[in-house]
Amino acid sequence: MMPDFLRGLRAPYPDHGSGFWGKPTSTLNFCEEDYALSFYCAELCNTVTNGLFLWLGVGGIRNCLQESHANIFLLAYLGYIVVGLGSILFHATLKYPMQLVDELSMIYTTCLMMYASFSFSRSRAFSALLGVSLLTLAGSITVYYHITKDPVFHQVAYAALTATVVFRSMWVMERQVRPVLQRRDAEQSRRQMKTMWALVATGLTVFVAGFAIWNLDNIFCSQLRRLRRAMGLPWAVLLEGHAWWHLMTGLGGILSHCA
C-alpha cells in the first residue's frame, strides 16, 4: 500500500503507444515501455540516464588537459562521450543503426582503454604492434556481430575486454604504483594504496550490482510493468532497471578513475 502522503503526488502511468521514430528495428528492446513517457523518445528513462557518461567524459577530458596526460587518455574519455551519445540515440529511437553506434562504441572505447593501459611506458614497436592487434580485434568483433546480431556475443566480448582492463589496472597498482609510493613514504603509501583498493572494490561492486539489477529487470519485466502502473508517476521510474544500470555503470567508472 502506498502511504497517504504519497498518493497526492501520484499521476497515472501513461499507456504504451507509438511514437515519433516509428516501429523499432533494433534487435534489443528493454523493459521500459516504448513511448509511454514521451512521444519523441522511445525510452525516456534509459535515454536521460546516459547524461552521466557525458559528464564523466567531459570531466575526464578537462582533467587530461589540465594535467597534460597522454593523448590516448584524451581519446578514451572522448570515447565515453561517444558511448553516451550512442546510447542516447539508441534508447531514444530503438533503431538498429543507432544500436550499432551504442554497442560498438562500447567495444572501441574499451579497446582504447586497453591500449592506454598496456602501452604506457612501453617501446614504440610494442605500442605499434598492440595498436594493430587491437584494431584487428575490434574490426573482427564488429564484422562478426553485424553478421550474427547476437547480443550475447557482444555482451561477452565487452565483459572480456572490460575485465582485461580492470585486471591490468590492478596489476599496475601493485607492481608499479605501490613501489614508487613506498620509496617516498612507506606509511603514507600504505594509506594511499588502501584508499585506492577501497575505491576499486566499491566501483566493481556498484558495477556488478547494476548488472544484476538489469538482469532482474529482464527476468521480472511483466511483474515490474504491472507494479509501475500501480505506483504511477513519478515513483514508477525508480523501477527502471536498465536506467539504474546506466547510472551504476557510470558511478562505478567514476570510483575506479578516482583510484
Short mmCIF file of C-alpha atoms in Angstrom, two decimals:
data_model
loop_
_atom_site.label_atom_id
_atom_site.label_comp_id
_atom_site.label_asym_id
_atom_site.label_seq_id
_atom_site.Cartn_x
_atom_site.Cartn_y
_atom_site.Cartn_z
CA MET A 1 0.00 0.00 0.00
CA MET A 2 1.22 3.48 -0.86
CA PRO A 3 1.42 5.94 2.09
CA ASP A 4 -1.30 8.59 2.09
CA PHE A 5 1.15 11.49 1.78
CA LEU A 6 2.45 9.98 -1.49
CA ARG A 7 -0.96 9.42 -3.04
CA GLY A 8 -1.39 13.12 -3.69
CA LEU A 9 1.91 13.14 -5.61
CA ARG A 10 0.92 10.27 -7.87
CA ALA A 11 -0.05 10.56 -11.55
CA PRO A 12 -1.35 7.64 -13.64
CA TYR A 13 1.24 5.79 -15.67
CA PRO A 14 0.59 6.56 -19.41
CA ASP A 15 -0.37 3.86 -21.89
CA HIS A 16 2.20 2.30 -24.15
CA GLY A 17 1.95 3.70 -27.71
CA SER A 18 3.61 4.56 -30.99
CA GLY A 19 5.97 7.49 -31.34
CA PHE A 20 7.96 9.87 -33.47
CA TRP A 21 10.60 7.34 -34.62
CA GLY A 22 8.10 4.70 -35.70
CA LYS A 23 8.36 0.95 -35.27
CA PRO A 24 11.55 -0.26 -33.54
CA THR A 25 14.09 -2.04 -35.75
CA SER A 26 16.68 -2.83 -33.05
CA THR A 27 17.38 -6.43 -32.11
CA LEU A 28 17.10 -5.48 -28.44
CA ASN A 29 14.29 -3.84 -26.52
CA PHE A 30 14.11 -3.19 -22.82
CA CYS A 31 11.56 -3.33 -20.05
CA GLU A 32 10.77 0.36 -20.17
CA GLU A 33 7.53 0.66 -22.15
CA ASP A 34 8.06 2.24 -25.56
CA TYR A 35 6.84 5.82 -25.96
CA ALA A 36 4.94 5.68 -22.67
CA LEU A 37 6.60 8.78 -21.22
CA SER A 38 7.37 10.75 -24.37
CA PHE A 39 6.16 10.81 -27.96
CA TYR A 40 9.63 11.86 -29.15
CA CYS A 41 11.70 9.46 -27.06
CA ALA A 42 11.07 5.71 -27.10
CA GLU A 43 12.64 5.03 -23.69
CA LEU A 44 12.87 8.27 -21.75
CA CYS A 45 14.46 6.94 -18.54
CA ASN A 46 17.01 4.83 -20.40
CA THR A 47 17.84 7.87 -22.53
CA VAL A 48 18.33 10.62 -19.94
CA THR A 49 20.42 8.48 -17.57
CA ASN A 50 23.17 8.41 -20.21
CA GLY A 51 23.87 12.02 -19.32
CA LEU A 52 26.17 10.67 -16.61
CA PHE A 53 28.51 9.27 -19.28
CA LEU A 54 28.66 12.66 -20.98
CA TRP A 55 29.50 14.30 -17.66
CA LEU A 56 32.18 11.70 -16.94
CA GLY A 57 33.73 12.12 -20.38
CA VAL A 58 33.83 15.93 -20.18
CA GLY A 59 35.32 15.78 -16.68
CA GLY A 60 37.98 13.32 -17.81
CA ILE A 61 38.93 15.45 -20.82
CA ARG A 62 39.23 18.53 -18.61
CA ASN A 63 41.50 16.61 -16.23
CA CYS A 64 43.65 15.32 -19.12
CA LEU A 65 44.15 18.84 -20.44
CA GLN A 66 44.93 20.28 -17.01
CA GLU A 67 47.41 17.52 -16.09
CA SER A 68 48.89 17.15 -19.63
CA HIS A 69 48.17 13.42 -19.78
CA ALA A 70 48.98 11.39 -22.90
CA ASN A 71 46.63 11.88 -25.86
CA ILE A 72 45.43 8.28 -25.68
CA PHE A 73 43.71 9.05 -22.37
CA LEU A 74 42.05 12.03 -24.01
CA LEU A 75 40.77 9.73 -26.77
CA ALA A 76 39.47 7.27 -24.18
CA TYR A 77 37.41 10.00 -22.50
CA LEU A 78 36.15 11.14 -25.88
CA GLY A 79 35.04 7.52 -26.24
CA TYR A 80 32.97 7.91 -23.07
CA ILE A 81 31.13 10.80 -24.70
CA VAL A 82 30.58 8.78 -27.89
CA VAL A 83 29.23 5.87 -25.81
CA GLY A 84 26.85 8.21 -24.00
CA LEU A 85 25.63 9.85 -27.20
CA GLY A 86 25.28 6.48 -28.93
CA SER A 87 23.22 5.09 -26.08
CA ILE A 88 21.06 8.21 -26.06
CA LEU A 89 20.35 7.81 -29.78
CA PHE A 90 19.68 4.08 -29.40
CA HIS A 91 17.24 4.33 -26.49
CA ALA A 92 15.54 7.39 -27.96
CA THR A 93 14.89 5.77 -31.35
CA LEU A 94 15.22 1.97 -30.93
CA LYS A 95 16.65 1.85 -34.46
CA TYR A 96 19.21 -0.78 -35.45
CA PRO A 97 21.87 1.65 -36.80
CA MET A 98 21.76 3.55 -33.52
CA GLN A 99 22.04 0.24 -31.66
CA LEU A 100 25.29 -0.42 -33.51
CA VAL A 101 26.59 3.05 -32.64
CA ASP A 102 25.83 2.36 -28.98
CA GLU A 103 27.17 -1.18 -28.71
CA LEU A 104 30.21 -0.91 -30.97
CA SER A 105 31.35 2.35 -29.38
CA MET A 106 31.48 0.42 -26.08
CA ILE A 107 33.87 -2.06 -27.70
CA TYR A 108 36.02 0.63 -29.32
CA THR A 109 36.29 2.73 -26.17
CA THR A 110 37.32 -0.29 -24.10
CA CYS A 111 39.94 -1.14 -26.72
CA LEU A 112 41.28 2.42 -26.39
CA MET A 113 41.46 1.94 -22.63
CA MET A 114 43.32 -1.35 -23.17
CA TYR A 115 45.81 0.42 -25.43
CA ALA A 116 46.33 3.19 -22.87
CA SER A 117 46.84 0.66 -20.09
CA PHE A 118 49.17 -1.76 -21.86
CA SER A 119 51.21 0.70 -23.95
CA PHE A 120 52.13 3.09 -21.15
CA SER A 121 55.94 3.35 -20.81
CA ARG A 122 56.49 0.68 -23.47
CA SER A 123 58.55 0.88 -26.65
CA ARG A 124 57.21 2.31 -29.91
CA ALA A 125 57.47 -1.11 -31.53
CA PHE A 126 55.37 -2.73 -28.80
CA SER A 127 52.81 0.10 -28.88
CA ALA A 128 52.51 -0.16 -32.67
CA LEU A 129 52.03 -3.94 -32.53
CA LEU A 130 49.48 -3.56 -29.74
CA GLY A 131 47.60 -0.91 -31.72
CA VAL A 132 47.41 -3.10 -34.82
CA SER A 133 46.30 -6.09 -32.74
CA LEU A 134 43.53 -4.13 -31.04
CA LEU A 135 42.36 -2.65 -34.34
CA THR A 136 42.16 -6.18 -35.75
CA LEU A 137 40.29 -7.39 -32.68
CA ALA A 138 37.80 -4.50 -32.78
CA GLY A 139 37.26 -5.00 -36.51
CA SER A 140 36.69 -8.74 -36.08
CA ILE A 141 34.15 -8.15 -33.31
CA THR A 142 32.37 -5.58 -35.49
CA VAL A 143 32.10 -7.87 -38.51
CA TYR A 144 31.04 -10.95 -36.54
CA TYR A 145 28.46 -9.05 -34.51
CA HIS A 146 27.00 -7.34 -37.57
CA ILE A 147 26.64 -10.74 -39.27
CA THR A 148 25.22 -12.68 -36.32
CA LYS A 149 23.40 -9.86 -34.50
CA ASP A 150 23.89 -11.95 -31.36
CA PRO A 151 23.57 -9.73 -28.24
CA VAL A 152 25.15 -12.43 -26.05
CA PHE A 153 28.31 -12.30 -28.17
CA HIS A 154 28.50 -8.53 -27.76
CA GLN A 155 27.98 -8.76 -24.00
CA VAL A 156 30.63 -11.48 -23.61
CA ALA A 157 33.13 -9.57 -25.76
CA TYR A 158 32.55 -6.35 -23.83
CA ALA A 159 32.80 -8.15 -20.48
CA ALA A 160 36.08 -9.84 -21.51
CA LEU A 161 37.63 -6.56 -22.67
CA THR A 162 36.49 -4.73 -19.54
CA ALA A 163 37.80 -7.48 -17.25
CA THR A 164 41.18 -7.30 -19.02
CA VAL A 165 41.39 -3.54 -18.39
CA VAL A 166 40.38 -3.96 -14.74
CA PHE A 167 42.90 -6.72 -14.00
CA ARG A 168 45.63 -4.83 -15.83
CA SER A 169 44.87 -1.76 -13.70
CA MET A 170 45.13 -3.87 -10.55
CA TRP A 171 48.49 -5.23 -11.69
CA VAL A 172 49.79 -1.72 -12.39
CA MET A 173 48.66 -0.55 -8.95
CA GLU A 174 50.60 -3.30 -7.19
CA ARG A 175 53.66 -3.73 -9.40
CA GLN A 176 54.27 -0.13 -10.47
CA VAL A 177 52.38 2.36 -8.30
CA ARG A 178 52.98 0.77 -4.88
CA PRO A 179 56.81 0.58 -5.19
CA VAL A 180 57.01 4.23 -6.27
CA LEU A 181 54.86 5.36 -3.33
CA GLN A 182 56.79 3.21 -0.87
CA ARG A 183 60.08 4.80 -1.87
CA ARG A 184 58.62 8.20 -0.99
CA ASP A 185 56.91 7.37 2.30
CA ALA A 186 56.11 3.81 3.44
CA GLU A 187 53.36 4.74 5.89
CA GLN A 188 51.68 7.19 3.54
CA SER A 189 51.97 4.59 0.77
CA ARG A 190 50.08 2.06 2.87
CA ARG A 191 47.24 4.52 3.47
CA GLN A 192 47.07 5.63 -0.17
CA MET A 193 47.03 2.07 -1.50
CA LYS A 194 44.33 1.11 0.99
CA THR A 195 42.19 4.00 -0.23
CA MET A 196 42.81 3.12 -3.87
CA TRP A 197 41.86 -0.52 -3.35
CA ALA A 198 38.72 0.52 -1.45
CA LEU A 199 37.68 2.73 -4.38
CA VAL A 200 38.34 -0.06 -6.89
CA ALA A 201 36.40 -2.60 -4.82
CA THR A 202 33.48 -0.19 -4.38
CA GLY A 203 33.45 0.65 -8.08
CA LEU A 204 33.42 -3.01 -9.10
CA THR A 205 30.67 -3.78 -6.56
CA VAL A 206 28.49 -0.96 -7.89
CA PHE A 207 29.14 -2.10 -11.48
CA VAL A 208 28.22 -5.74 -10.76
CA ALA A 209 25.16 -4.68 -8.74
CA GLY A 210 23.97 -2.56 -11.66
CA PHE A 211 24.36 -5.52 -14.00
CA ALA A 212 22.37 -7.69 -11.59
CA ILE A 213 19.57 -5.11 -11.44
CA TRP A 214 19.42 -5.00 -15.24
CA ASN A 215 19.09 -8.79 -15.36
CA LEU A 216 16.33 -8.73 -12.75
CA ASP A 217 14.63 -6.12 -14.95
CA ASN A 218 14.73 -8.61 -17.84
CA ILE A 219 13.59 -11.61 -15.81
CA PHE A 220 10.70 -9.95 -13.99
CA CYS A 221 9.70 -7.44 -16.67
CA SER A 222 5.97 -8.26 -16.75
CA GLN A 223 5.69 -8.04 -12.96
CA LEU A 224 7.66 -4.78 -12.88
CA ARG A 225 5.46 -3.22 -15.55
CA ARG A 226 2.35 -4.02 -13.52
CA LEU A 227 3.96 -2.61 -10.40
CA ARG A 228 4.96 0.59 -12.19
CA ARG A 229 1.39 1.14 -13.26
CA ALA A 230 0.20 0.52 -9.73
CA MET A 231 2.72 3.03 -8.34
CA GLY A 232 2.13 5.67 -11.01
CA LEU A 233 4.44 8.58 -11.80
CA PRO A 234 6.92 9.79 -10.74
CA TRP A 235 7.62 6.80 -8.47
CA ALA A 236 7.43 4.24 -11.26
CA VAL A 237 10.70 5.48 -12.77
CA LEU A 238 12.52 4.08 -9.73
CA LEU A 239 11.78 0.59 -11.06
CA GLU A 240 13.53 1.10 -14.41
CA GLY A 241 16.32 -1.45 -14.06
CA HIS A 242 18.22 -0.64 -17.24
CA ALA A 243 18.31 3.04 -16.27
CA TRP A 244 19.86 2.02 -12.94
CA TRP A 245 22.43 0.02 -14.94
CA HIS A 246 23.44 3.22 -16.74
CA LEU A 247 23.74 5.18 -13.50
CA MET A 248 25.61 2.47 -11.62
CA THR A 249 27.98 1.80 -14.52
CA GLY A 250 28.82 5.49 -14.64
CA LEU A 251 29.23 5.65 -10.86
CA GLY A 252 31.44 2.57 -10.92
CA GLY A 253 33.58 4.22 -13.59
CA ILE A 254 33.88 7.40 -11.54
CA LEU A 255 35.02 5.48 -8.45
CA SER A 256 37.52 3.43 -10.44
CA HIS A 257 39.00 6.53 -12.04
CA CYS A 258 39.28 8.20 -8.65
CA ALA A 259 41.57 5.33 -7.67
#
